[in-house]
Amino acid sequence: MLYKKFIEHERKNQKKQFTPTEKELHQFYEKFPLIRIHHLVLNRRTEAERQVADLTMSQIGKELKNGTPFEQLCTRYSQDASALFGGDNDFRGPHNFPEEFYLKIRGLPKNTVSDPIEIGSTVHYFEWFEKKPFTTAPASYLQYLQSRFEESKEKTLLTELLKSLELKATIETSSVSRKDK
């Protein structure tokens, strides 16, 4: 119970440190920028869909090697509503995808189509082709990033506090053990 009060006290005392400066927020944005993507989806829910998807994936691979623009492939093959817009999904960030998924997309070089990514009963291809500048990012997204930054800082603080308490407990326990001898 005492350690909980200590941690809560430390969290309150250091709360100001959690809020990022403009520079820190800008640096954090560079790790998680809003990126504009093309997205192609193939369904694989049934055996028939799997067979069609496999043939389509083979065709997509051939057409990409031949230089067909990915946007055209999205229009031709994608099985979601974004096909009407060449697969353009506008700007996205980690708040729009599972973070692991976003990081895979962001890890691609610009204008490079991903390998097929299977998720459940669908296959996805992605290409990011534009990064929104920090200065034009919506305030709502910057608030989202600020809260992620604060959570990250708080998690780091809590981890350090728990390690400190653990070390202190080990030292105090060692001291008590030596006195008993």
mmCIF file of C-alpha atoms in Angstrom:
data_model
loop_
_atom_site.group_PDB
_atom_site.id
_atom_site.type_symbol
_atom_site.label_atom_id
_atom_site.label_comp_id
_atom_site.label_asym_id
_atom_site.label_seq_id
_atom_site.Cartn_x
_atom_site.Cartn_y
_atom_site.Cartn_z
ATOM 1 C CA MET A 1 0.000 0.000 0.000
ATOM 2 C CA LEU A 2 2.841 2.358 0.821
ATOM 3 C CA TYR A 3 4.474 1.849 -2.588
ATOM 4 C CA LYS A 4 1.194 2.748 -4.320
ATOM 5 C CA LYS A 5 1.066 6.053 -2.447
ATOM 6 C CA PHE A 6 4.718 6.695 -3.298
ATOM 7 C CA ILE A 7 4.155 6.024 -7.000
ATOM 8 C CA GLU A 8 1.023 8.187 -7.087
ATOM 9 C CA HIS A 9 2.934 10.991 -5.348
ATOM 10 C CA GLU A 10 5.778 10.750 -7.878
ATOM 11 C CA ARG A 11 3.347 10.692 -10.814
ATOM 12 C CA LYS A 12 1.707 13.904 -9.600
ATOM 13 C CA ASN A 13 5.065 15.592 -8.956
ATOM 14 C CA GLN A 14 6.418 14.739 -12.388
ATOM 15 C CA LYS A 15 3.233 15.230 -14.412
ATOM 16 C CA LYS A 16 4.626 18.426 -15.960
ATOM 17 C CA GLN A 17 7.522 16.438 -17.418
ATOM 18 C CA PHE A 18 5.080 14.282 -19.363
ATOM 19 C CA THR A 19 3.795 17.137 -21.539
ATOM 20 C CA PRO A 20 5.964 17.399 -24.656
ATOM 21 C CA THR A 21 7.533 20.610 -25.849
ATOM 22 C CA GLU A 22 6.788 21.656 -29.435
ATOM 23 C CA LYS A 23 10.178 20.234 -30.458
ATOM 24 C CA GLU A 24 9.522 16.898 -28.714
ATOM 25 C CA LEU A 25 6.064 16.650 -30.298
ATOM 26 C CA HIS A 26 7.579 17.368 -33.715
ATOM 27 C CA GLN A 27 10.196 14.636 -33.171
ATOM 28 C CA PHE A 28 7.474 12.231 -32.034
ATOM 29 C CA TYR A 29 5.453 13.103 -35.148
ATOM 30 C CA GLU A 30 8.429 12.093 -37.284
ATOM 31 C CA LYS A 31 8.160 8.609 -35.763
ATOM 32 C CA PHE A 32 4.388 8.446 -36.346
ATOM 33 C CA PRO A 33 3.531 10.799 -39.225
ATOM 34 C CA LEU A 34 0.269 10.869 -41.092
ATOM 35 C CA ILE A 35 0.877 9.060 -44.372
ATOM 36 C CA ARG A 36 -1.324 8.904 -47.438
ATOM 37 C CA ILE A 37 -1.789 5.394 -48.729
ATOM 38 C CA HIS A 38 -3.132 3.319 -51.567
ATOM 39 C CA HIS A 39 -4.758 0.130 -50.313
ATOM 40 C CA LEU A 40 -5.809 -2.995 -52.212
ATOM 41 C CA VAL A 41 -7.960 -5.650 -50.516
ATOM 42 C CA LEU A 42 -8.736 -9.202 -51.620
ATOM 43 C CA ASN A 43 -11.285 -11.372 -49.814
ATOM 44 C CA ARG A 44 -10.480 -14.988 -48.922
ATOM 45 C CA ARG A 45 -13.519 -15.998 -46.866
ATOM 46 C CA THR A 46 -14.519 -19.051 -48.899
ATOM 47 C CA GLU A 47 -12.587 -21.641 -50.885
ATOM 48 C CA ALA A 48 -13.745 -20.023 -54.138
ATOM 49 C CA GLU A 49 -12.595 -16.582 -52.946
ATOM 50 C CA ARG A 50 -9.232 -18.051 -51.905
ATOM 51 C CA GLN A 51 -8.716 -19.502 -55.378
ATOM 52 C CA VAL A 52 -9.645 -16.212 -57.059
ATOM 53 C CA ALA A 53 -7.460 -14.262 -54.623
ATOM 54 C CA ASP A 54 -4.475 -16.541 -55.306
ATOM 55 C CA LEU A 55 -4.825 -16.033 -59.070
ATOM 56 C CA THR A 56 -5.298 -12.296 -58.585
ATOM 57 C CA MET A 57 -2.223 -12.065 -56.338
ATOM 58 C CA SER A 58 -0.175 -13.772 -59.037
ATOM 59 C CA GLN A 59 -1.503 -11.330 -61.638
ATOM 60 C CA ILE A 60 -0.806 -8.338 -59.377
ATOM 61 C CA GLY A 61 2.791 -9.511 -58.933
ATOM 62 C CA LYS A 62 3.271 -9.775 -62.706
ATOM 63 C CA GLU A 63 1.731 -6.381 -63.363
ATOM 64 C CA LEU A 64 3.813 -4.701 -60.656
ATOM 65 C CA LYS A 65 6.976 -6.176 -62.236
ATOM 66 C CA ASN A 66 5.839 -4.795 -65.590
ATOM 67 C CA GLY A 67 5.506 -1.315 -64.106
ATOM 68 C CA THR A 68 1.732 -0.998 -63.861
ATOM 69 C CA PRO A 69 0.946 1.807 -61.402
ATOM 70 C CA PHE A 70 -0.371 0.453 -58.117
ATOM 71 C CA GLU A 71 -3.255 2.922 -58.218
ATOM 72 C CA GLN A 72 -4.505 1.236 -61.413
ATOM 73 C CA LEU A 73 -4.214 -2.200 -59.796
ATOM 74 C CA CYS A 74 -6.245 -0.959 -56.822
ATOM 75 C CA THR A 75 -8.993 0.255 -59.152
ATOM 76 C CA ARG A 76 -8.965 -2.995 -61.121
ATOM 77 C CA TYR A 77 -8.656 -5.584 -58.338
ATOM 78 C CA SER A 78 -9.471 -4.191 -54.900
ATOM 79 C CA GLN A 79 -12.633 -5.510 -53.296
ATOM 80 C CA ASP A 80 -13.366 -2.569 -51.026
ATOM 81 C CA ALA A 81 -14.917 0.855 -51.554
ATOM 82 C CA SER A 82 -11.557 2.608 -51.961
ATOM 83 C CA ALA A 83 -11.198 0.883 -55.365
ATOM 84 C CA LEU A 84 -13.402 3.658 -56.747
ATOM 85 C CA PHE A 85 -10.644 6.123 -55.825
ATOM 86 C CA GLY A 86 -7.642 4.091 -56.955
ATOM 87 C CA GLY A 87 -7.251 2.672 -53.458
ATOM 88 C CA ASP A 88 -6.611 6.160 -52.030
ATOM 89 C CA ASN A 89 -7.332 6.018 -48.295
ATOM 90 C CA ASP A 90 -6.210 9.595 -47.602
ATOM 91 C CA PHE A 91 -3.897 10.229 -44.645
ATOM 92 C CA ARG A 92 -3.624 7.577 -41.947
ATOM 93 C CA GLY A 93 -1.734 7.195 -38.689
ATOM 94 C CA PRO A 94 -1.347 4.546 -35.994
ATOM 95 C CA HIS A 95 -4.772 5.522 -34.671
ATOM 96 C CA ASN A 96 -6.319 4.111 -37.895
ATOM 97 C CA PHE A 97 -4.567 0.736 -37.863
ATOM 98 C CA PRO A 98 -3.164 -1.648 -35.328
ATOM 99 C CA GLU A 99 0.270 -0.148 -34.584
ATOM 100 C CA GLU A 100 2.137 -3.185 -35.901
ATOM 101 C CA PHE A 101 0.278 -2.806 -39.193
ATOM 102 C CA TYR A 102 1.020 0.927 -39.384
ATOM 103 C CA LEU A 103 4.709 0.335 -38.651
ATOM 104 C CA LYS A 104 4.923 -2.239 -41.465
ATOM 105 C CA ILE A 105 3.439 0.265 -43.906
ATOM 106 C CA ARG A 106 5.595 3.115 -42.608
ATOM 107 C CA GLY A 107 8.668 0.890 -42.805
ATOM 108 C CA LEU A 108 8.283 0.615 -46.566
ATOM 109 C CA PRO A 109 10.235 3.015 -48.730
ATOM 110 C CA LYS A 110 7.978 5.712 -50.192
ATOM 111 C CA ASN A 111 6.145 4.596 -53.378
ATOM 112 C CA THR A 112 6.923 0.915 -52.727
ATOM 113 C CA VAL A 113 4.140 -1.660 -52.694
ATOM 114 C CA SER A 114 4.092 -4.033 -49.741
ATOM 115 C CA ASP A 115 4.165 -7.772 -50.025
ATOM 116 C CA PRO A 116 0.706 -9.250 -49.464
ATOM 117 C CA ILE A 117 -0.291 -9.032 -45.801
ATOM 118 C CA GLU A 118 -2.856 -11.602 -44.645
ATOM 119 C CA ILE A 119 -5.225 -10.506 -41.929
ATOM 120 C CA GLY A 120 -8.001 -12.911 -41.070
ATOM 121 C CA SER A 121 -9.857 -13.727 -44.270
ATOM 122 C CA THR A 122 -8.415 -10.871 -46.329
ATOM 123 C CA VAL A 123 -5.183 -10.037 -48.094
ATOM 124 C CA HIS A 124 -3.934 -6.449 -48.175
ATOM 125 C CA TYR A 125 -1.372 -4.575 -50.255
ATOM 126 C CA PHE A 126 -0.260 -1.065 -49.303
ATOM 127 C CA GLU A 127 1.766 1.747 -50.723
ATOM 128 C CA TRP A 128 2.381 5.018 -48.914
ATOM 129 C CA PHE A 129 3.062 7.887 -51.241
ATOM 130 C CA GLU A 130 2.860 11.121 -49.270
ATOM 131 C CA LYS A 131 3.675 12.288 -45.746
ATOM 132 C CA LYS A 132 1.673 15.151 -44.302
ATOM 133 C CA PRO A 133 3.974 17.873 -42.958
ATOM 134 C CA PHE A 134 3.878 18.410 -39.197
ATOM 135 C CA THR A 135 2.762 22.008 -39.709
ATOM 136 C CA THR A 136 -0.414 20.890 -41.511
ATOM 137 C CA ALA A 137 -1.312 17.943 -39.274
ATOM 138 C CA PRO A 138 -4.768 18.344 -37.738
ATOM 139 C CA ALA A 139 -4.929 19.491 -34.118
ATOM 140 C CA SER A 140 -6.892 16.344 -33.225
ATOM 141 C CA TYR A 141 -4.028 14.145 -34.467
ATOM 142 C CA LEU A 142 -1.437 16.203 -32.613
ATOM 143 C CA GLN A 143 -3.530 15.832 -29.438
ATOM 144 C CA TYR A 144 -3.605 12.084 -30.016
ATOM 145 C CA LEU A 145 0.200 12.063 -30.379
ATOM 146 C CA GLN A 146 0.596 14.233 -27.300
ATOM 147 C CA SER A 147 -1.403 11.749 -25.229
ATOM 148 C CA ARG A 148 0.694 8.856 -26.625
ATOM 149 C CA PHE A 149 3.857 10.791 -25.759
ATOM 150 C CA GLU A 150 2.588 11.425 -22.224
ATOM 151 C CA GLU A 151 1.647 7.750 -21.789
ATOM 152 C CA SER A 152 5.102 6.739 -22.967
ATOM 153 C CA LYS A 153 6.817 9.134 -20.553
ATOM 154 C CA GLU A 154 4.595 7.995 -17.674
ATOM 155 C CA LYS A 155 5.290 4.339 -18.448
ATOM 156 C CA THR A 156 9.030 5.052 -18.436
ATOM 157 C CA LEU A 157 8.723 6.876 -15.100
ATOM 158 C CA LEU A 158 6.719 4.045 -13.534
ATOM 159 C CA THR A 159 9.208 1.469 -14.772
ATOM 160 C CA GLU A 160 12.088 3.467 -13.292
ATOM 161 C CA LEU A 161 10.232 3.938 -9.991
ATOM 162 C CA LEU A 162 9.457 0.236 -9.704
ATOM 163 C CA LYS A 163 13.089 -0.668 -10.443
ATOM 164 C CA SER A 164 14.191 1.860 -7.841
ATOM 165 C CA LEU A 165 11.806 0.401 -5.248
ATOM 166 C CA GLU A 166 12.910 -3.124 -6.104
ATOM 167 C CA LEU A 167 16.565 -2.172 -5.729
ATOM 168 C CA LYS A 168 15.865 -0.359 -2.473
ATOM 169 C CA ALA A 169 13.936 -3.364 -1.130
ATOM 170 C CA THR A 170 16.820 -5.664 -2.092
ATOM 171 C CA ILE A 171 19.367 -3.422 -0.366
ATOM 172 C CA GLU A 172 17.213 -3.067 2.760
ATOM 173 C CA THR A 173 16.554 -6.800 2.870
ATOM 174 C CA SER A 174 20.299 -7.466 2.556
ATOM 175 C CA SER A 175 21.025 -5.010 5.366
ATOM 176 C CA VAL A 176 18.463 -6.658 7.643
ATOM 177 C CA SER A 177 19.872 -10.132 6.850
ATOM 178 C CA ARG A 178 23.412 -9.011 7.800
ATOM 179 C CA LYS A 179 22.207 -7.499 11.112
ATOM 180 C CA ASP A 180 20.471 -10.763 12.008
ATOM 181 C CA LYS A 181 23.733 -12.717 11.684
#
